[in-house]
Tab-separated table of C-alpha atoms in Angstrom:
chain	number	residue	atom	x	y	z
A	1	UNK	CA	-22.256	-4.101	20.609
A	2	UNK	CA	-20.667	-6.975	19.008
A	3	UNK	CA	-17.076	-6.257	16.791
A	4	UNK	CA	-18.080	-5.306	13.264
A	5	UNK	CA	-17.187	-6.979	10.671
A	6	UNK	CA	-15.031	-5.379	7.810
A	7	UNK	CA	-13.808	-6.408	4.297
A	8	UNK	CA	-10.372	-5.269	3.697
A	9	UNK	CA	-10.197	-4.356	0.216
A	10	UNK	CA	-6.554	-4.040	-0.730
A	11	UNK	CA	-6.967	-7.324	-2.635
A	12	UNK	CA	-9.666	-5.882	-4.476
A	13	UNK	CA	-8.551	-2.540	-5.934
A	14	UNK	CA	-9.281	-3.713	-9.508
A	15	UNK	CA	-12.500	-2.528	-9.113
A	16	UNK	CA	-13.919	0.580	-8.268
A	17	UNK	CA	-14.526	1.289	-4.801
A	18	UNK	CA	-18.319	1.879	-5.503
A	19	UNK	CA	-18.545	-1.645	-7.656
A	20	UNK	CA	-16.485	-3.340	-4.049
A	21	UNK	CA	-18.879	-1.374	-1.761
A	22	UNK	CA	-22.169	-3.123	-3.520
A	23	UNK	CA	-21.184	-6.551	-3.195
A	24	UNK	CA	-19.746	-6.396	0.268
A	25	UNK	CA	-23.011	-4.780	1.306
A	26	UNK	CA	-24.439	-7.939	-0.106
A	27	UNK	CA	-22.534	-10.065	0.912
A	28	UNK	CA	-23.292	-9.266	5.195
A	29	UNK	CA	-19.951	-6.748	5.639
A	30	UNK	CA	-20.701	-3.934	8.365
A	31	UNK	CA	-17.502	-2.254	6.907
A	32	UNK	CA	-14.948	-1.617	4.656
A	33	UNK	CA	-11.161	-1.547	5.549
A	34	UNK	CA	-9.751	0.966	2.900
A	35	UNK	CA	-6.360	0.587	1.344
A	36	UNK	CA	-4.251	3.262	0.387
A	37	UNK	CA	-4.235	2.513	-3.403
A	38	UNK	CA	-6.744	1.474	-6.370
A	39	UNK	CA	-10.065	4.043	-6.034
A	40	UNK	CA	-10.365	3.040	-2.689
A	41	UNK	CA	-8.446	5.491	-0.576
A	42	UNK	CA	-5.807	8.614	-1.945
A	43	UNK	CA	-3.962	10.089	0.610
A	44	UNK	CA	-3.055	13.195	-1.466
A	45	UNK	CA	-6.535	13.457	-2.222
A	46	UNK	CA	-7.815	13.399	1.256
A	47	UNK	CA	-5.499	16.131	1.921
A	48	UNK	CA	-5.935	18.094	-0.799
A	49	UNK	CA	-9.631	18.472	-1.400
A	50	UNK	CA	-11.897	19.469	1.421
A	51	UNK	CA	-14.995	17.215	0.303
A	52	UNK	CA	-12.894	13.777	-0.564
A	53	UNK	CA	-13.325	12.368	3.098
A	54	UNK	CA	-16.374	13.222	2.945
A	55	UNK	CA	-17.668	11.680	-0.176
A	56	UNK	CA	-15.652	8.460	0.945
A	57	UNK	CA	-18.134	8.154	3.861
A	58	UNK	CA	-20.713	9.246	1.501
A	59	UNK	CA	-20.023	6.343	-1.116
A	60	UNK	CA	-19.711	3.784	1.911
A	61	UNK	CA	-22.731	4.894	3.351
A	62	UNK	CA	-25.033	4.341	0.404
A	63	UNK	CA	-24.416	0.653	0.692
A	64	UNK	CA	-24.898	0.749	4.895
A	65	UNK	CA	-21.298	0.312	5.592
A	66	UNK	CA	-18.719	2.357	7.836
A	67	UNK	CA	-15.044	2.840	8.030
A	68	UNK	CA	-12.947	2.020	10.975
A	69	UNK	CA	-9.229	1.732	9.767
A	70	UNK	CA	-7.503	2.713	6.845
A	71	UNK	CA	-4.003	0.848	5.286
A	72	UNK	CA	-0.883	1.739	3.586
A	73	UNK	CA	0.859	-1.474	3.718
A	74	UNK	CA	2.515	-0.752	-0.027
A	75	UNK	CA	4.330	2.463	1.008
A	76	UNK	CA	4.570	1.494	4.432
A	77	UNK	CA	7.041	-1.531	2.906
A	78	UNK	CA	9.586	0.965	1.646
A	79	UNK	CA	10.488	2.653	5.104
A	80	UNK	CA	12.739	0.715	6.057
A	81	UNK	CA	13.413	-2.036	3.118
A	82	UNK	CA	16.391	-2.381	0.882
A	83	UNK	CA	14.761	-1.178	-2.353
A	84	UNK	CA	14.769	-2.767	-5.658
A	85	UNK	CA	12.890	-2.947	-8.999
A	86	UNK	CA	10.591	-4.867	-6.666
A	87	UNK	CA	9.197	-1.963	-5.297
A	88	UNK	CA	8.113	0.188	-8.523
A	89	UNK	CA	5.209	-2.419	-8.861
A	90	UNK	CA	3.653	-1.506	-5.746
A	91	UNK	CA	4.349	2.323	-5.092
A	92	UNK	CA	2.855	5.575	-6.073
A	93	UNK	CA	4.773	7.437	-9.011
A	94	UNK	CA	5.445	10.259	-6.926
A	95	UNK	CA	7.194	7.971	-4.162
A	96	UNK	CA	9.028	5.680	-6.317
A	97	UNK	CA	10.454	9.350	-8.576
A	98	UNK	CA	13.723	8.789	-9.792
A	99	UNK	CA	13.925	4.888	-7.915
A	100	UNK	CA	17.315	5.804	-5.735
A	101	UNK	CA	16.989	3.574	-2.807
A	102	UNK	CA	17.289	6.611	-0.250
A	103	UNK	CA	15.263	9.299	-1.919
A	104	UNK	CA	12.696	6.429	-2.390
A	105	UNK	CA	12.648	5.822	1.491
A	106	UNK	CA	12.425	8.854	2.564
A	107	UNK	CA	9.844	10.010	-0.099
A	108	UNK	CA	8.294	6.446	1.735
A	109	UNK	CA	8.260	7.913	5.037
A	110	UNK	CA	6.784	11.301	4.123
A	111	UNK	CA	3.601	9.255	2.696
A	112	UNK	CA	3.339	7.478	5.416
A	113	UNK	CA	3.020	10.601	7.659
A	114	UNK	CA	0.733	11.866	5.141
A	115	UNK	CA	-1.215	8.801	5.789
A	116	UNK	CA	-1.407	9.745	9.255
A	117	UNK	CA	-3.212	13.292	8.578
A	118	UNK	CA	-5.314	11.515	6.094
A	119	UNK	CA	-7.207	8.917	8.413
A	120	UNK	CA	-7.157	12.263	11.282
A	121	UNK	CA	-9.599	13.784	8.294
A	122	UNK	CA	-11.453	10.999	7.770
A	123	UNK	CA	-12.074	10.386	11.274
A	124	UNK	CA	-10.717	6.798	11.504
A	125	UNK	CA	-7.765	6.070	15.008
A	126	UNK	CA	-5.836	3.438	13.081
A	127	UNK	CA	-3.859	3.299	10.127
A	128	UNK	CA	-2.900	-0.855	9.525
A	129	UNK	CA	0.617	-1.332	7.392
A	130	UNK	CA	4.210	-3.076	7.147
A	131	UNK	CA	7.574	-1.175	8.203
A	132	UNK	CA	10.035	-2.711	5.500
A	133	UNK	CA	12.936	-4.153	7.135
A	134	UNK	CA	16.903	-3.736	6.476
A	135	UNK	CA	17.834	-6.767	8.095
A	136	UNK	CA	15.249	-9.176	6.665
A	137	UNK	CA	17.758	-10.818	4.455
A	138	UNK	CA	19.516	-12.195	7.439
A	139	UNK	CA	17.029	-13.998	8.320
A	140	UNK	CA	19.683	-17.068	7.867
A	141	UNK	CA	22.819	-16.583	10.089
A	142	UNK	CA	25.136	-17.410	7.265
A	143	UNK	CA	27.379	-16.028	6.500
A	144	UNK	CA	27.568	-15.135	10.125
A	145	UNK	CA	25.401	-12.036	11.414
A	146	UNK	CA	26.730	-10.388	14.208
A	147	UNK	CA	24.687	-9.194	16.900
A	148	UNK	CA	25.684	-5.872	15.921
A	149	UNK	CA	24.170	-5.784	12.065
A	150	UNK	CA	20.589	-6.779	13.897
A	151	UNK	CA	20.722	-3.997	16.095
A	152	UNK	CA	21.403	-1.945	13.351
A	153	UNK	CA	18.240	-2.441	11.559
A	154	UNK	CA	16.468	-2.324	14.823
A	155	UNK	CA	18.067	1.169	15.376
A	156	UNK	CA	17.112	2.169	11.596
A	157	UNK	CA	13.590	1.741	12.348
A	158	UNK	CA	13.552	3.522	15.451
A	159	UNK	CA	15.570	6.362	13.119
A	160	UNK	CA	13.058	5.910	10.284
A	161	UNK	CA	10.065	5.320	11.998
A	162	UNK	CA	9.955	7.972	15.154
A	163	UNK	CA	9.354	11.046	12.971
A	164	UNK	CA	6.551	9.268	11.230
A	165	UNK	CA	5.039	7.862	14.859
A	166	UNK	CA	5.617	11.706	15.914
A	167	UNK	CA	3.218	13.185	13.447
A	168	UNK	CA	0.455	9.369	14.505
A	169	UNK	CA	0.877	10.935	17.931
A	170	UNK	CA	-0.400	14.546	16.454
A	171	UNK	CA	-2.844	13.554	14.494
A	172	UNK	CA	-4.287	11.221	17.636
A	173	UNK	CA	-3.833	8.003	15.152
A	174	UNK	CA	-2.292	4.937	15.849
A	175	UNK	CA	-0.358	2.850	13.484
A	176	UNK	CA	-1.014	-1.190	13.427
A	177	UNK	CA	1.854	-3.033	11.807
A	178	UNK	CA	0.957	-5.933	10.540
A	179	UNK	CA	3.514	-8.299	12.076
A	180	UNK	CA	4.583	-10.540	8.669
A	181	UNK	CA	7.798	-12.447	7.048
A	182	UNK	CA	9.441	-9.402	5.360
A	183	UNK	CA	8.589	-6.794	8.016
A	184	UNK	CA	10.916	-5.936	11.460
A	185	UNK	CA	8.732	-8.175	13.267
A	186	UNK	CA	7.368	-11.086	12.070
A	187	UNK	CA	6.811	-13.242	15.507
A	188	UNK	CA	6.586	-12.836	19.016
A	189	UNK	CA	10.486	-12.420	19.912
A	190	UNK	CA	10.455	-9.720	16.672
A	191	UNK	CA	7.375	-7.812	17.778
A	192	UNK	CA	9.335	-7.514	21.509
A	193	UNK	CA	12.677	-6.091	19.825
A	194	UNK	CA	10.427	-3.800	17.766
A	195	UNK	CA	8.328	-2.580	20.501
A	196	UNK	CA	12.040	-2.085	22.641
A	197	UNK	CA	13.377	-0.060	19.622
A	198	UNK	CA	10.274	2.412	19.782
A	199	UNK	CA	10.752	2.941	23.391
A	200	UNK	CA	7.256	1.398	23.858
A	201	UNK	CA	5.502	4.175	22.221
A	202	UNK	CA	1.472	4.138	22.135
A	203	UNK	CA	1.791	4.910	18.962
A	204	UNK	CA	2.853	1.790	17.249
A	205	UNK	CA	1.046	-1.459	18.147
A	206	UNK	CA	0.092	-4.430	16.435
A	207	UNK	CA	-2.744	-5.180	13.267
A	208	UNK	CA	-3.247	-8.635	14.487
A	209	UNK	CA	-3.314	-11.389	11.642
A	210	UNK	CA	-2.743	-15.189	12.377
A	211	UNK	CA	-2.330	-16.545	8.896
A	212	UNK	CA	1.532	-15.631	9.073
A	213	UNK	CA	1.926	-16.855	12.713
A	214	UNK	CA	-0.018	-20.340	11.682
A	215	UNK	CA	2.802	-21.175	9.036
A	216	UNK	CA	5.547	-20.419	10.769
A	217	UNK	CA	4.549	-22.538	14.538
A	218	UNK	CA	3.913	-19.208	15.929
A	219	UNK	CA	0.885	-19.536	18.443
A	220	UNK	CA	-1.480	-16.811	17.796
A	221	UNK	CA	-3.039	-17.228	21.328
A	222	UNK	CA	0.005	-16.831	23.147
A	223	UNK	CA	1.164	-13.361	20.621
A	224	UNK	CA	-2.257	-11.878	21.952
A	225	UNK	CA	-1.410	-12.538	25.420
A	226	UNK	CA	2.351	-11.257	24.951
A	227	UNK	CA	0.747	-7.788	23.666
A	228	UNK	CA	-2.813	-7.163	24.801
A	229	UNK	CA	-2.878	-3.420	24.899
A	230	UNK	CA	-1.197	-3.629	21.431
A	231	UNK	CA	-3.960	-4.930	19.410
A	232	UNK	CA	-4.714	-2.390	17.492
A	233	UNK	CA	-6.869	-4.321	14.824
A	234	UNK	CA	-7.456	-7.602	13.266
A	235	UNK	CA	-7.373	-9.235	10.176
A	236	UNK	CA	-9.033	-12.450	9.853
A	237	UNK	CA	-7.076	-14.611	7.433
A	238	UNK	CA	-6.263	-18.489	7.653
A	239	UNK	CA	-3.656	-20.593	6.321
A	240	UNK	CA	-2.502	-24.256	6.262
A	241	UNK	CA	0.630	-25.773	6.540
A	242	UNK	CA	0.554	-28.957	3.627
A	243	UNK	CA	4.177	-29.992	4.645
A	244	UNK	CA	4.345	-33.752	2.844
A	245	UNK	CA	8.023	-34.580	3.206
A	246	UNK	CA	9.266	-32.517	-0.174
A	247	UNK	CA	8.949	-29.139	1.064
A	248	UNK	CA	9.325	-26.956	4.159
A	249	UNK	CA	7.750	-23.645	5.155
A	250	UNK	CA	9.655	-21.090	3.544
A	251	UNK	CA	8.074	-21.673	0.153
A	252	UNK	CA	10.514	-23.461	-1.799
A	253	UNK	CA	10.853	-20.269	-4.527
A	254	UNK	CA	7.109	-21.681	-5.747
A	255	UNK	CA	4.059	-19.196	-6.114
A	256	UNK	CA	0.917	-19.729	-4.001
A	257	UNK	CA	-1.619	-21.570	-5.428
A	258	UNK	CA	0.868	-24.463	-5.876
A	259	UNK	CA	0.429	-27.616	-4.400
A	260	UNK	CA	4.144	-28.139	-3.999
A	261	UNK	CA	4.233	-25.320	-1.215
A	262	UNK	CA	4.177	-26.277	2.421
A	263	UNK	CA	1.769	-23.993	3.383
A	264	UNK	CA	-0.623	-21.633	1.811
A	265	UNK	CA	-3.890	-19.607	2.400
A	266	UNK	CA	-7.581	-20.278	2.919
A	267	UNK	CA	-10.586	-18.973	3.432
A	268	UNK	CA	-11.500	-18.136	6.742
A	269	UNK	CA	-12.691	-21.731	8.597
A	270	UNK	CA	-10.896	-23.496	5.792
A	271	UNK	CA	-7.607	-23.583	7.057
A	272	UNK	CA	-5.864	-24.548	10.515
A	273	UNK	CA	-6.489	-20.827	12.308
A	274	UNK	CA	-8.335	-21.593	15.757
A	275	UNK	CA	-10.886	-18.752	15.074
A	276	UNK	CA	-12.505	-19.749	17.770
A	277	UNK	CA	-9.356	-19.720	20.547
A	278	UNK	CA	-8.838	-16.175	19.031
A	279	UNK	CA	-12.272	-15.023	19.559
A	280	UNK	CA	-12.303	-16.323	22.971
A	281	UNK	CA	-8.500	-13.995	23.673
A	282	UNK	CA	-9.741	-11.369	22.272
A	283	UNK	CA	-12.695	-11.290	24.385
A	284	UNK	CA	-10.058	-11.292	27.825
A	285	UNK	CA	-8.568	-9.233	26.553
A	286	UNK	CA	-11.465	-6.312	25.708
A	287	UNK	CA	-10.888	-5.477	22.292
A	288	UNK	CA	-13.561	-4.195	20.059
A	289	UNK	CA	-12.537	-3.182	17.218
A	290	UNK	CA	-13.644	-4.649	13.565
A	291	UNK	CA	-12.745	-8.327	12.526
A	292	UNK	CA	-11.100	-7.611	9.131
A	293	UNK	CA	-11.502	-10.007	6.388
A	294	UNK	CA	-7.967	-10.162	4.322
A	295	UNK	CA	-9.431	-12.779	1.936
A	296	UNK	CA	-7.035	-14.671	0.407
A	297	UNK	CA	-7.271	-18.121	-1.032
A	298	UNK	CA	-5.650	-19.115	-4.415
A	299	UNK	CA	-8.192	-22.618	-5.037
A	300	UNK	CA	-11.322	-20.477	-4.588
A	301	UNK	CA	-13.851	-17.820	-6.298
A	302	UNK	CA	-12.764	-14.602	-4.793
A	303	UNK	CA	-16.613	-13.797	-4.222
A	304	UNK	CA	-17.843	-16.995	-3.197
A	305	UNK	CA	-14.756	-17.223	-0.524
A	306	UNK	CA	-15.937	-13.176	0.798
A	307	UNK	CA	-19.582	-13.851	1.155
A	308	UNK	CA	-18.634	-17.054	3.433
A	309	UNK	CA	-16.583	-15.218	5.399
A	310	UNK	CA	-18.619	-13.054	6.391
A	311	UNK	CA	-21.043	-15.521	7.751
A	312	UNK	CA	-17.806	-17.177	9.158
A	313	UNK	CA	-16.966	-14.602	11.218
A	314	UNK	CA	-20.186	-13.500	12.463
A	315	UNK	CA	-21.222	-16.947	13.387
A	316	UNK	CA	-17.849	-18.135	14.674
A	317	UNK	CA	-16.404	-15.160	15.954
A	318	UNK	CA	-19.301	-13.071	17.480
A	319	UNK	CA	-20.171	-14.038	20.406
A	320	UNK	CA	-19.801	-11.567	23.588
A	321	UNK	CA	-17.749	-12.983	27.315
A	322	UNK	CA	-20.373	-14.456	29.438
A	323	UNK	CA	-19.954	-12.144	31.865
A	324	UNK	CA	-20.674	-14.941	34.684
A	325	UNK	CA	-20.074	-18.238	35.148
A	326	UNK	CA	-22.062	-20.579	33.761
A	327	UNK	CA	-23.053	-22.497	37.220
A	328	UNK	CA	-23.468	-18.936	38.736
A	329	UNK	CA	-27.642	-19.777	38.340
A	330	UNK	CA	-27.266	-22.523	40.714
A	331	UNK	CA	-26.364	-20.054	43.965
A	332	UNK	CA	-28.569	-17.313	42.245
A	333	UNK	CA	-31.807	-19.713	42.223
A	334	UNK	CA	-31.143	-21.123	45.575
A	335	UNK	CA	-31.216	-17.581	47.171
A	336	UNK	CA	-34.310	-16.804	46.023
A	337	UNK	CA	-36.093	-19.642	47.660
C-alpha cells in the first residue's frame, strides 16, 4: 500500500472541521492530520465524553478520509519556552489561567499528557508537536553563552519533558517533534543533543518537515539518514531561499509574504525541497506512514495551493522501491532459455 496522503489542518481551523473535511475529500486527500485547536480536535473533549472520538471518525468518514496522527504544536510550544504575552494568542484559556510563566508551563505539560490519552482513544500512535525551548534566545553566542547555560536547557527538557514521554509510553503513543527554529532542536546537531537528553527514549522521535531544514542549509537527505528509526511522520512543506544581497536567512524582523525576506514558503513543487530525493530516503529507509501536507504559501489561494498538492504528492512522491534492480531481467530472461 502506498503512504497516504493527509492534509494537516492546523492552518485551517477557521473553518469547521466538517466544512475542511468536504473540500479535502475533493480535493484527492486520503486523510486528515487533526490539530489540537479550532473544531478540529479537543483534547478535553476526547477525554471527557465517551462518543467524541467516535464521532471524529464518524465526521471524517463521511467524506472517505481517515486519521493517522493528531498535533498539539500550540501547547506543545509552552513546555519548555520562556513565556510571554506571545503565548496567550495561541493557548487554551484553561492553560494560559492566570499567564505566570511557571504555572503556564506546567499547566502546558499536563495538556500535553492529556494529548497523549486523547490520540490512545482515538486510536491514532503519533501525536506531531514543538517542545518550546529555554535556550532558544542564545541562539547568538553574544554576550558569551557558556557551555553550561546550553546544557541547562537541554537538562530542562529532559526535566519537563520525561513525565509527559512517561504517560506517551502508557498510552502506547509516540510523540513527533517537529524539529523547527524556536524548538530544542532545530537541525541535525540539535535533534542529536535532544535525543542524548531523553536518554534515547522510543518515545520521542522526529515529525519530519524539510521546509525549515531548506532555509537554513540543512540537508534534509542527510537528517533522514542521521535518524531513520526516528521518523515518526512527515509533513510535506517547501520553501525557498530568495537571498539577493540585502537580506540573510533569519528574516530580517519582516513578515512572510514579503519579498524583502531571504527565504519563505511554497507550495509543495514550488519551492527548492527535493521531494523527490526525500521520497527516494524514505523508501530505504521503510517508512509508511502518511505524507502530511502543511500548506503554506503567502503568494497563493489557500485552496488552489491544497488541491495541487495533493496531486503533487501522489504523483511525485508515490512511488514504491523497486524491489530489484532494474537490469535484474537481463539474467532472469537468459535463464529461461
Amino acid at each position: 500500500m502506498s503512504r497516504p496522503v493527509t492534509l494537516f489542518t492546523g492552518q485551517w481551523a477557521d473553518l469547521p472541521l466538517e466544512e475542511i473535511c468536504k473540500k479535502a475529500s475533493q480535493w484527492g486527500y486520503d486523510g486528515i492530520e487533526l490539530p489540537c485547536w479550532g473544531d478540529h480536535f479537543n483534547v478535553q473533549k476526547a477525554l471527557s465524553d465517551e462518543s467524541y472520538c467516535k464521532g471524529r471518525h464518524d465526521l471524517l468518514g463521511k467524506y472517505g478520509l481517515k486519521v493517522w496522527a493528531i498535533s498539539n504544536h500550540l501547547v506543545g510550544q509552552a513546555v519548555c519556552d520562556l513565556i510571554d504575552e506571545r503565548h496567550k494568542l495561541i493557548l487554551p484559556e484553561h492553560v494560559w489561567g492566570d499567564g505566570k510563566p511557571e504555572g503556564v508551563r506546567q499547566r502546558a505539560a499536563k495538556e500535553m499528557m492529556d494529548t497523549a490519552r486523547a490520540a490512545q482513544k482515538l486510536g491514532v500512535k503519533v501525536a506531531n508537536g514543538f517542545t518550546g525551548s529555554s535556550i532558544w534566545h542564545l541562539l547568538y553566542s553574544f554576550p558569551p553563552v557558556s557551555d553550561a547555560m546550553i546544557e541547562a536547557g537541554f537538562k530542562d527538557l529532559a526535566d519537563r519533558w520525561n513525565p509527559i514521554l512517561d504517560v506517551f509510553k502508557e498510552c502506547g503513543v509516540r510523540f513527533g517533534l517537529e524539529v523547527h527554529p524556536t524548538e530544542i532542536a532545530f537541525d541535525l546537531y540539535s535533534a542529536e543533543m535532544a535525543l542524548k537528553a531523553l536518554n534515547h527514549r522510543p518515545e520521542f522521535g522526529f515529525n519530519f518537515d524539510p521546509s525549515h531544514l531548506l532555509w537554513q542549509m540543512v540537508d534534509s537527505v542527510e537528517f533522514i539518514r542521521a535518524f531513520p528509526d526516528r521518523i515518526y511522520h512527515v509533513h510535506v512543506k517547501d520553501a525557498a531561499r530568495t537571498l539577493n544581497g540585502k537580506s540573510g536567512i533569519l528574516g530580517s524582523h519582516i513578515n512572510f509574504g514579503d519579498p524583502r525576506r531571504g527565504w519563505d514558503f511554497r507550495s509543495p513543487g514550488r519551492g527548492q525541497v527535493d521531494f523527490d530525493a526525500i521520497a527516494r530516503t524514505l523508501n530505504e529507509i521503510g517508512y509508511a506512514g502518511p505524507l502530511s501536507v502543511e500548506w503554506e504559501d503567502p503568494g497563493m489561494d489557500r485552496e488552489y495551493g491544497a488541491a495541487e498538492a495533493a496531486r503533487f504528492v501522489k504523483e511525485r512522491m508515490g512511488f514504491k522501491s523497486a524491489g530489484r534492480l532494474f537490469d535484474s531481467a537481463f539474467a532472469e530472461g537468459q535463464a529461461k532459455k
